XYZ file of C-alpha atoms in Angstrom:
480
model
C -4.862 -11.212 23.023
C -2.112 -10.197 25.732
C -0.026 -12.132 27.447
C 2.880 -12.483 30.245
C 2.259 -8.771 31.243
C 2.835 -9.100 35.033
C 5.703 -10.371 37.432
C 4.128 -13.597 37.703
C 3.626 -13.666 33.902
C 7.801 -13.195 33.546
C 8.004 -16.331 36.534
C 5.547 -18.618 34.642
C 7.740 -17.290 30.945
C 11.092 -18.536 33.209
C 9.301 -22.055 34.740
C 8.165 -22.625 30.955
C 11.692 -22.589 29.702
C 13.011 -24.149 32.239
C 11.056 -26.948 32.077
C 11.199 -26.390 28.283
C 14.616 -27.273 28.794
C 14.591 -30.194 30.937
C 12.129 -31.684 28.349
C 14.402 -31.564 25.490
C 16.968 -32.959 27.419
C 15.207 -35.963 29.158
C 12.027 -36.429 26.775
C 11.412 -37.529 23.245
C 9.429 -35.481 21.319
C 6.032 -37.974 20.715
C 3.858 -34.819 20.795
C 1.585 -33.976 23.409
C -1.813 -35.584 24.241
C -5.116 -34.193 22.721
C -6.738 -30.898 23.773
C -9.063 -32.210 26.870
C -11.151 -28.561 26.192
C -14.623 -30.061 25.645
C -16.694 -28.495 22.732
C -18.463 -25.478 23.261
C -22.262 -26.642 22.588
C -24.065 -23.510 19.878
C -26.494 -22.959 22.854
C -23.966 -20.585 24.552
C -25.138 -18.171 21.694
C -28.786 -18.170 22.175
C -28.885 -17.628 25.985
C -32.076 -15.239 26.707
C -32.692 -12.961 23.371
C -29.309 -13.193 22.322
C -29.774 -12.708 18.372
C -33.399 -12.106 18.242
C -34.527 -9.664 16.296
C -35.798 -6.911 18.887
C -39.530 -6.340 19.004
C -39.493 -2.714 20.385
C -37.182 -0.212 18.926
C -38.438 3.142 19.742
C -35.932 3.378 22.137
C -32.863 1.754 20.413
C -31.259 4.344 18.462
C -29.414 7.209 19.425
C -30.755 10.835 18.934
C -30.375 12.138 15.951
C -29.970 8.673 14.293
C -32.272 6.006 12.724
C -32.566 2.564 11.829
C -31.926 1.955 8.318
C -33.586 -1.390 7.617
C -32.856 -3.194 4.002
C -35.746 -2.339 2.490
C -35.219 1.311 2.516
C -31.809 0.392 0.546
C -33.519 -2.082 -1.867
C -36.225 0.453 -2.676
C -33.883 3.601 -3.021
C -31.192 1.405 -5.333
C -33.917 -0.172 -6.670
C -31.795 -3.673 -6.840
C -33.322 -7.240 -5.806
C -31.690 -10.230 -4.856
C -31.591 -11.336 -8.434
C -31.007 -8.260 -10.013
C -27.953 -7.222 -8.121
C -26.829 -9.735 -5.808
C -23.514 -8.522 -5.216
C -24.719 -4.942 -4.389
C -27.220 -6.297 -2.069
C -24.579 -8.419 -0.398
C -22.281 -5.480 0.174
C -24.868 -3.020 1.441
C -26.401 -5.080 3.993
C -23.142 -5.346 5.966
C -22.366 -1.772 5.122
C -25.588 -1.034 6.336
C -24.905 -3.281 9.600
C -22.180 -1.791 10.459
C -24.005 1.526 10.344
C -26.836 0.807 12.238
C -24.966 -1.312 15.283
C -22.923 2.555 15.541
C -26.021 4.117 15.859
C -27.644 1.729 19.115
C -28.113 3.171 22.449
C -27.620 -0.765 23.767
C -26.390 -3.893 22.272
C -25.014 -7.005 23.569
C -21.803 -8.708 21.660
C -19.772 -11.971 22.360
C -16.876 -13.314 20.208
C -15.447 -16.662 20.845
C -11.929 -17.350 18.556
C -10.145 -20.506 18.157
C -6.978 -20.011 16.767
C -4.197 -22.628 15.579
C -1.170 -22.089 15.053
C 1.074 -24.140 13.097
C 5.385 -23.928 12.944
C 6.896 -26.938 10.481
C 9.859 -28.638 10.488
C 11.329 -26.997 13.626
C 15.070 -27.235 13.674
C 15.604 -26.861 17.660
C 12.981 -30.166 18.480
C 14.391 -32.284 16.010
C 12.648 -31.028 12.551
C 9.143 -31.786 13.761
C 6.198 -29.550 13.769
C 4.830 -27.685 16.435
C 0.724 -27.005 16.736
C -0.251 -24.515 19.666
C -4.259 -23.920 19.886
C -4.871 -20.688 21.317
C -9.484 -19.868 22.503
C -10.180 -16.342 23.777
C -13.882 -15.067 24.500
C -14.697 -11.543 24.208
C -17.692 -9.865 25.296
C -19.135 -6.665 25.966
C -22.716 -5.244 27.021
C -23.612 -2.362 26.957
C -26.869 0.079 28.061
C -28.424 2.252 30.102
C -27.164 0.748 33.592
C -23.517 0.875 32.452
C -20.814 -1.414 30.471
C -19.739 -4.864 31.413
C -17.064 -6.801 29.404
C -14.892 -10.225 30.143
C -12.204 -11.740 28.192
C -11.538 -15.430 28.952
C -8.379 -16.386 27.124
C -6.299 -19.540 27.122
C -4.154 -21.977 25.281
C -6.336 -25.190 24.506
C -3.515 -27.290 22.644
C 0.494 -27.887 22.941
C 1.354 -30.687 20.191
C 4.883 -31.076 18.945
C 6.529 -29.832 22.371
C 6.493 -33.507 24.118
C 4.195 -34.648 26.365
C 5.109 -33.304 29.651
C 4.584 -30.281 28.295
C 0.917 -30.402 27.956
C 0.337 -30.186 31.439
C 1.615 -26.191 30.922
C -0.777 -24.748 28.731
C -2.966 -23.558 31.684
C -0.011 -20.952 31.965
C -0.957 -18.509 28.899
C -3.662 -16.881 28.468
C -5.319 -13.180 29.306
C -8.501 -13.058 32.139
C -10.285 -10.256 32.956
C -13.590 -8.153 33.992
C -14.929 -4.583 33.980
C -17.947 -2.506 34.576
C -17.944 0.818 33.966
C -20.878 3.949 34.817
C -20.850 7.615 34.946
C -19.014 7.700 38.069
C -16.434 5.107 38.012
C -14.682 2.277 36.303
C -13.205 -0.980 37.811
C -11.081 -3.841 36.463
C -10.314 -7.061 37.605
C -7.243 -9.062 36.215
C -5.889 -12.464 37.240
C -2.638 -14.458 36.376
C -2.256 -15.863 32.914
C -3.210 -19.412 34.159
C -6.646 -20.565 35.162
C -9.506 -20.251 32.233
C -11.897 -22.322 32.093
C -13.565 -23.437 28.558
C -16.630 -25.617 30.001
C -18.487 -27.574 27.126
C -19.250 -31.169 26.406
C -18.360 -34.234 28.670
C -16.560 -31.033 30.797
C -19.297 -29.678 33.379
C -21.977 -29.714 30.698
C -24.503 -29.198 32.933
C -23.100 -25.582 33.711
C -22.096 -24.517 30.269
C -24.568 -22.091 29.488
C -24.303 -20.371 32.642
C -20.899 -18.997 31.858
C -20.899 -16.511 29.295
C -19.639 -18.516 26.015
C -18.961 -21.133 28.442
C -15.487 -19.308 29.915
C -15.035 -18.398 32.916
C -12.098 -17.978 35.601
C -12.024 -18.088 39.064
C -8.544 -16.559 39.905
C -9.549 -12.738 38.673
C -8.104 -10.598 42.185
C -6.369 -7.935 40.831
C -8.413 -5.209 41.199
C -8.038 -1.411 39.693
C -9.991 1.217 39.630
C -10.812 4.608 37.976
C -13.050 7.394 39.612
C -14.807 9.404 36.896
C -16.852 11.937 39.021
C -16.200 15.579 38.258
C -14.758 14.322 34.801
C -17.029 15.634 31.954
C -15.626 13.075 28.836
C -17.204 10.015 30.740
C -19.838 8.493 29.285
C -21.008 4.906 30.433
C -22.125 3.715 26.838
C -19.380 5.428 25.245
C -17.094 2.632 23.279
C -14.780 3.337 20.355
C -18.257 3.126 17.712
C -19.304 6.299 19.036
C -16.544 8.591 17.489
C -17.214 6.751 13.996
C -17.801 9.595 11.739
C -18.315 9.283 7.852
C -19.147 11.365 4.704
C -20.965 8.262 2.993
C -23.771 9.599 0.780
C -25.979 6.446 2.667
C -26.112 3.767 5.195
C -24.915 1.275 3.162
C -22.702 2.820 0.570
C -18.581 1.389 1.430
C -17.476 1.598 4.712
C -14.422 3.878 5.291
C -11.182 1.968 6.613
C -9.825 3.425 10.301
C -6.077 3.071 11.058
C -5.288 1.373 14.216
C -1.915 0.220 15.120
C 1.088 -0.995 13.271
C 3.148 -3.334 13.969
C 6.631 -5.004 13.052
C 7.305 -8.901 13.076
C 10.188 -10.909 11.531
C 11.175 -7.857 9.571
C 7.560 -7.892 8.027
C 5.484 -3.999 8.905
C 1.362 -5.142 9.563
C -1.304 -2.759 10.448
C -4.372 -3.268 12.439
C -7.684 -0.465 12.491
C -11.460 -1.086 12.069
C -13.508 -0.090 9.113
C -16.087 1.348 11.676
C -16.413 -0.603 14.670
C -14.350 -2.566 16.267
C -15.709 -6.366 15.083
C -15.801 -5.126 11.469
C -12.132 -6.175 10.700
C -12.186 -6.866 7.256
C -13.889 -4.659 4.249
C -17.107 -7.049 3.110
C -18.667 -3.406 1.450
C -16.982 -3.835 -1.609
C -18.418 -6.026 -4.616
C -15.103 -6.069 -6.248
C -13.294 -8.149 -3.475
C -16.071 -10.996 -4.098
C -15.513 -14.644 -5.626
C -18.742 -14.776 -6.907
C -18.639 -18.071 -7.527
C -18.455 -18.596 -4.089
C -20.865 -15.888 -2.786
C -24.288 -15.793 -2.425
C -27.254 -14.523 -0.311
C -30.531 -16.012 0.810
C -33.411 -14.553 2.625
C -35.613 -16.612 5.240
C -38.967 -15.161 5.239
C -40.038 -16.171 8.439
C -37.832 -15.131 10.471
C -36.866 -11.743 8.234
C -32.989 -12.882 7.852
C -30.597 -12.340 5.341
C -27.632 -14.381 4.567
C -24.666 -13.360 3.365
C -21.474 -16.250 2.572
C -18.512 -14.378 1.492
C -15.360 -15.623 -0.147
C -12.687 -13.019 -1.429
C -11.158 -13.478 -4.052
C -7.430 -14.836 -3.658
C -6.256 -11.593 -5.485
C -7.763 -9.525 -3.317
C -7.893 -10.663 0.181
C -4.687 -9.037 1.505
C -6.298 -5.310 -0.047
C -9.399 -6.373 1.882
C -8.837 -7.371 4.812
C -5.330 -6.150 5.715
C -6.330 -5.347 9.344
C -7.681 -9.033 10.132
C -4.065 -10.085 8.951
C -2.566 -7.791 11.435
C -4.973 -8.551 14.280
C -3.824 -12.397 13.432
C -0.213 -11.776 13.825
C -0.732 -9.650 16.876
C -2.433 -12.433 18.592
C -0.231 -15.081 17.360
C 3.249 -12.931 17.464
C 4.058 -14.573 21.045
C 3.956 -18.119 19.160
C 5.342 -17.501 16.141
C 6.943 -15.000 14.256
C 5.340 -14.904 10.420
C 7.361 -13.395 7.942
C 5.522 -11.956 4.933
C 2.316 -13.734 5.624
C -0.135 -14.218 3.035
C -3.582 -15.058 2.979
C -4.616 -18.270 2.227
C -8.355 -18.186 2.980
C -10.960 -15.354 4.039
C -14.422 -16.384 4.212
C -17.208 -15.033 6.242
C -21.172 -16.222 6.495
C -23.311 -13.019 7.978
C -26.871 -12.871 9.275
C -28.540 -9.511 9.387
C -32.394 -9.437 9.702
C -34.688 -6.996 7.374
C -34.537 -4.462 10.349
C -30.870 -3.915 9.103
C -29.337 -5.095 12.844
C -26.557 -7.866 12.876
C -27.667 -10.758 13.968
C -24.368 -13.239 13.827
C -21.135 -13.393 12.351
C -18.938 -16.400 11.820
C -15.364 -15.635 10.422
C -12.585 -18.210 8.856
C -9.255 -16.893 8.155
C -5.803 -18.165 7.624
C -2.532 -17.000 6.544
C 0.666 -18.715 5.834
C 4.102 -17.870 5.810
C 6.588 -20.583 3.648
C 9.348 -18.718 4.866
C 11.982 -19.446 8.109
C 10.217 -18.643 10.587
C 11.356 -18.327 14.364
C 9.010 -20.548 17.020
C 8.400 -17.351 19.581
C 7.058 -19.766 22.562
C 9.110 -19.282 25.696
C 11.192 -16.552 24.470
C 12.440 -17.830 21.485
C 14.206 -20.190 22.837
C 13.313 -23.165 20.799
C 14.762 -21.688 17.181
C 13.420 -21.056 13.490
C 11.012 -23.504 11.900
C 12.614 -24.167 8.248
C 8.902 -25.212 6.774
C 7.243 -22.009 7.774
C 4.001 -21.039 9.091
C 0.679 -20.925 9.661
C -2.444 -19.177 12.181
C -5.589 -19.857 11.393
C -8.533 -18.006 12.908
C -12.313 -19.626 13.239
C -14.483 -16.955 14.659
C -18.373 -16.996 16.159
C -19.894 -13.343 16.743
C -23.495 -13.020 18.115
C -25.451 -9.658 18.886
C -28.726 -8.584 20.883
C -30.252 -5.761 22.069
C -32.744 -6.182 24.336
C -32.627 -4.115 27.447
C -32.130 -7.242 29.519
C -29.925 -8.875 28.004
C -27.793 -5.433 27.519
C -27.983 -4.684 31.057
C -24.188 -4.622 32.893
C -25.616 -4.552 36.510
C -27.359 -8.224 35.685
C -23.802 -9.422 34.360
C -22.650 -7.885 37.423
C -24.859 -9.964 39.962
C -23.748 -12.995 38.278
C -20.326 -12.646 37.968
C -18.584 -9.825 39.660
C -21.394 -9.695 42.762
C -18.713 -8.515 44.941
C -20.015 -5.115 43.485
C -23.040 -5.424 45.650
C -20.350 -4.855 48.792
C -17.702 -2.569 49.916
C -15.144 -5.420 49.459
C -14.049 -4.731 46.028
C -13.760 -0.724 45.996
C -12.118 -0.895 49.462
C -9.018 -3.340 47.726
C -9.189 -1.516 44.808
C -5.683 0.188 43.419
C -5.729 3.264 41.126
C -4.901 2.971 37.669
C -2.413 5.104 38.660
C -0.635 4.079 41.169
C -1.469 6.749 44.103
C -4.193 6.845 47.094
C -7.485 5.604 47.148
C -9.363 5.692 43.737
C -12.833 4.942 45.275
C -13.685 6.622 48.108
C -17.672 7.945 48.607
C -18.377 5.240 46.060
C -21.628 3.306 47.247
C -21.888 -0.048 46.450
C -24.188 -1.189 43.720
C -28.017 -2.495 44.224
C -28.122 -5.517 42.518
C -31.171 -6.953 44.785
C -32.927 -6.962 42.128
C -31.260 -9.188 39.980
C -30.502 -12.959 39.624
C -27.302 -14.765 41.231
C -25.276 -17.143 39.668
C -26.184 -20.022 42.069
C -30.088 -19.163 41.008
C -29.075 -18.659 37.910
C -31.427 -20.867 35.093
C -30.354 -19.536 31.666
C -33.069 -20.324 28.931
C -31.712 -21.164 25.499
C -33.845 -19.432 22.937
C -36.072 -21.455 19.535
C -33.046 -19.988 17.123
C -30.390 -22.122 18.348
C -32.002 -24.928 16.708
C -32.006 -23.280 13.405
C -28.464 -21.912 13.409
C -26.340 -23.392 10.453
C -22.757 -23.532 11.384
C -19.793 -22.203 8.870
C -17.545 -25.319 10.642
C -17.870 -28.781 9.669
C -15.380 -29.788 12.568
C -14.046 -29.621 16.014
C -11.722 -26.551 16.120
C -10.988 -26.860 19.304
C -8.703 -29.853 18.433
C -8.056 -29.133 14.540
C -4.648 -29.929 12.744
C -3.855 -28.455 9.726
C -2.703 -32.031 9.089
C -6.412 -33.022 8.949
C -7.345 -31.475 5.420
């Protein structure tokens, strides 16, 4: 997640404290009301094909690759289920991981709800502050181009008082691109003005958003021209330079250093261990609580199940770069010092074709050390119980050609495209002339609008078994 990155950003950082301020002063601290963020309904997952199991894939993998379904690692290892459980359960998400790399197409959306949690806060008179943070990520991606939005906003303000609620709708990170071979665009809006729809909140329009986010104030507009430049690629994305000396598909996946970074004196490190969603190293047998892992396999539908619990030992070794991608997000909140993890479990669906078909992610560090409240500068002090963040994640995947095409995303949501309006206000990235000019605009006539827009909701919603046993949008951790 980013946040307060423009001028307005800085104004909205300088209202908040202000007001912060006033607050304090004239307010007791009673907490603010509940989250008023409806609940997302599963359907948003299932929209179209979304994590079907595609019928057709002659045309799916990139030359020089192939789809490496299960049963070519069960027969080659020669484990079973029973046999080797654990082996299994590592190699199918090794072998996931593999095979999404490999895809001409696929279609990903991520929707996180994160909490965070600062106790006994010295500066708001020793009481606890609970700040609920949902961002949706998603990306398609094919032969038509790229098309990605992330809707990102804070959902919950408890602890602060109760005029404060009404300020959430100032955080948060909005934005749109498509991308071809000859140019990319971007549009960004101020911090405040996602929208989570979901039950008892414009319910009947849910699904037509994708993962029910959307926001209406995205009008600043950039723009790249890539004509003439040879290293574009419209289905290039950071799994196409993955590169690996594994003997096979599914042997352990190879960790990639990202960034590191430094907060409350503490160094974390963020990277991928081969595309970007794969966070956290599930490809090694030895990082498993095997009392609390297990896989199943659903016949009909040619699904395997993996639940995943590491082992309290192990968890920081494994999945080091969730823990920095966790304070990263949640630095502008709070400020954990030596974090540890309290709780990493994952539940994974890959079908027999050896393609992702969901993922659904629960982790949670804490920090029992001072820790400084980072919301509105810093300005409200150190927090003498601690810390904690607390991630509950929902990934889905497809990769039919429809449902991976950018220009249909495009003639829903950004059909501005289908005019000179956009390219003409269009800035360069950097900064000088024109970036667009002899750009036509794009033919979407072909596609559906967003006021015709009917989405279907496809027969696997109804069999989708949730990891969550609660709201998230309005958890507390003083609810366990």
């Amino acid at each position: 997640m980013n946040s307060m990155k423009t001028k307005k950003g800085k104004i909205a950082v300088s209202l908040f404290a202000v007001m912060l301020i006033a607050c304090i002063l004239t307010v007791s601290m009673t907490g603010c009301s509940s989250s008023e963020v409806g609940v997302t309904p599963v359907d948003v997952f299932f929209v179209g094909t979304m994590q079907k199991n595609p019928t057709d894939t002659s045309d799916l993998m990139k030359e020089g690759t192939e789809l490496v379904s299960v049963k070519t690692m069960l027969d080659t290892e020669k484990w079973t289920l029973e046999s080797h459980p654990y082996d299994v359960i590592a190699g199918i998400y090794a072998l996931a991981v593999t095979n999404y790399n490999n895809v001409n197409r696929a279609a990903y959306m991520v929707m996180t709800d994160s909490s965070v949690n600062a106790f006994q806060c010295s500066n708001l008179g020793n009481k606890d502050v609970n700040v609920g943070i949902r961002s949706t990520y998603s990306n398609y991606r094919g032969e038509n181009g790229y098309f990605e939005q992330t809707v990102s906003g804070v959902t919950v303000l408890d602890g602060l008082g109760g005029f404060i609620s009404s300020l959430k709708s100032n955080f948060g990170w909005n934005s749109q691109v498509y991308q071809n071979d000859d140019f990319r665009i971007e549009k960004k809006g101020f911090n405040a003005g996602a929208e989570f729809y979901g039950e008892g909140n414009n319910d009947s329009d849910v699904t037509k958003y994708i993962m029910g986010a959307g926001n209406p104030k995205l009008n600043k507009v950039k723009a790249k021209d890539y004509r003439g430049d040879v290293t574009a690629n419209l289905t290039k994305s950071e799994e196409d330079d993955f590169v690996s000396n594994r003997m096979f598909a599914w042997s352990e996946l190879e960790a990639y250093d990202g960034d590191k970074l430094t907060v409350a004196g503490t160094t974390y490190y963020t990277g991928t261990y081969g595309t970007g969603w794969a966070t956290s190293n599930y490809s090694n047998k030895e990082y498993f609580d095997e009392e609390k892992t297990s896989i199943s396999y659903d016949a009909d539908l040619d699904l395997y199940t993996l639940n995943i619990t590491i082992i309290n030992d192990y968890v920081d070794e494994a999945c080091d770069f969730t823990k920095g991608g966790l304070v990263k997000d949640t630095k502008d909140y709070i400020a954990l010092k030596n974090a540890k993890y309290i709780e990493s479990t994952a539940k994974v669906e890959v079908y027999g074709s050896g393609l992702i078909k969901s993922m659904q992610k629960i982790d949670t560090l804490e920090s029992k050390e001072k820790c400084d409240l980072t919301v509105a500068g810093g300005m409200l002090g150190s927090c003498n119980g601690g810390g904690r963040a607390s991630n509950r994640i929902t990934m889905a995947f497809g990769y039919e050609k429809e449902d991976c095409d950018a220009l249909r995303l495009v003639a829903l949501y950004w059909p501005e495209l289908a005019t000179d309006t956009s390219f003409q206000k269009a800035k360069n990235y950097n900064g000088s002339g024109s970036p667009l000019k002899g750009i036509k605009a794009l033919d979407l006539s072909k596609y559906t609008t967003f006021k015709d827009y009917k989405p279907q909701i496809n027969d696997l919603a109804g069999k989708f078994n949730t990891l969550y046993s609660y709201d998230w949008s309005t958890y507390s951790l003083d609810e366990e």
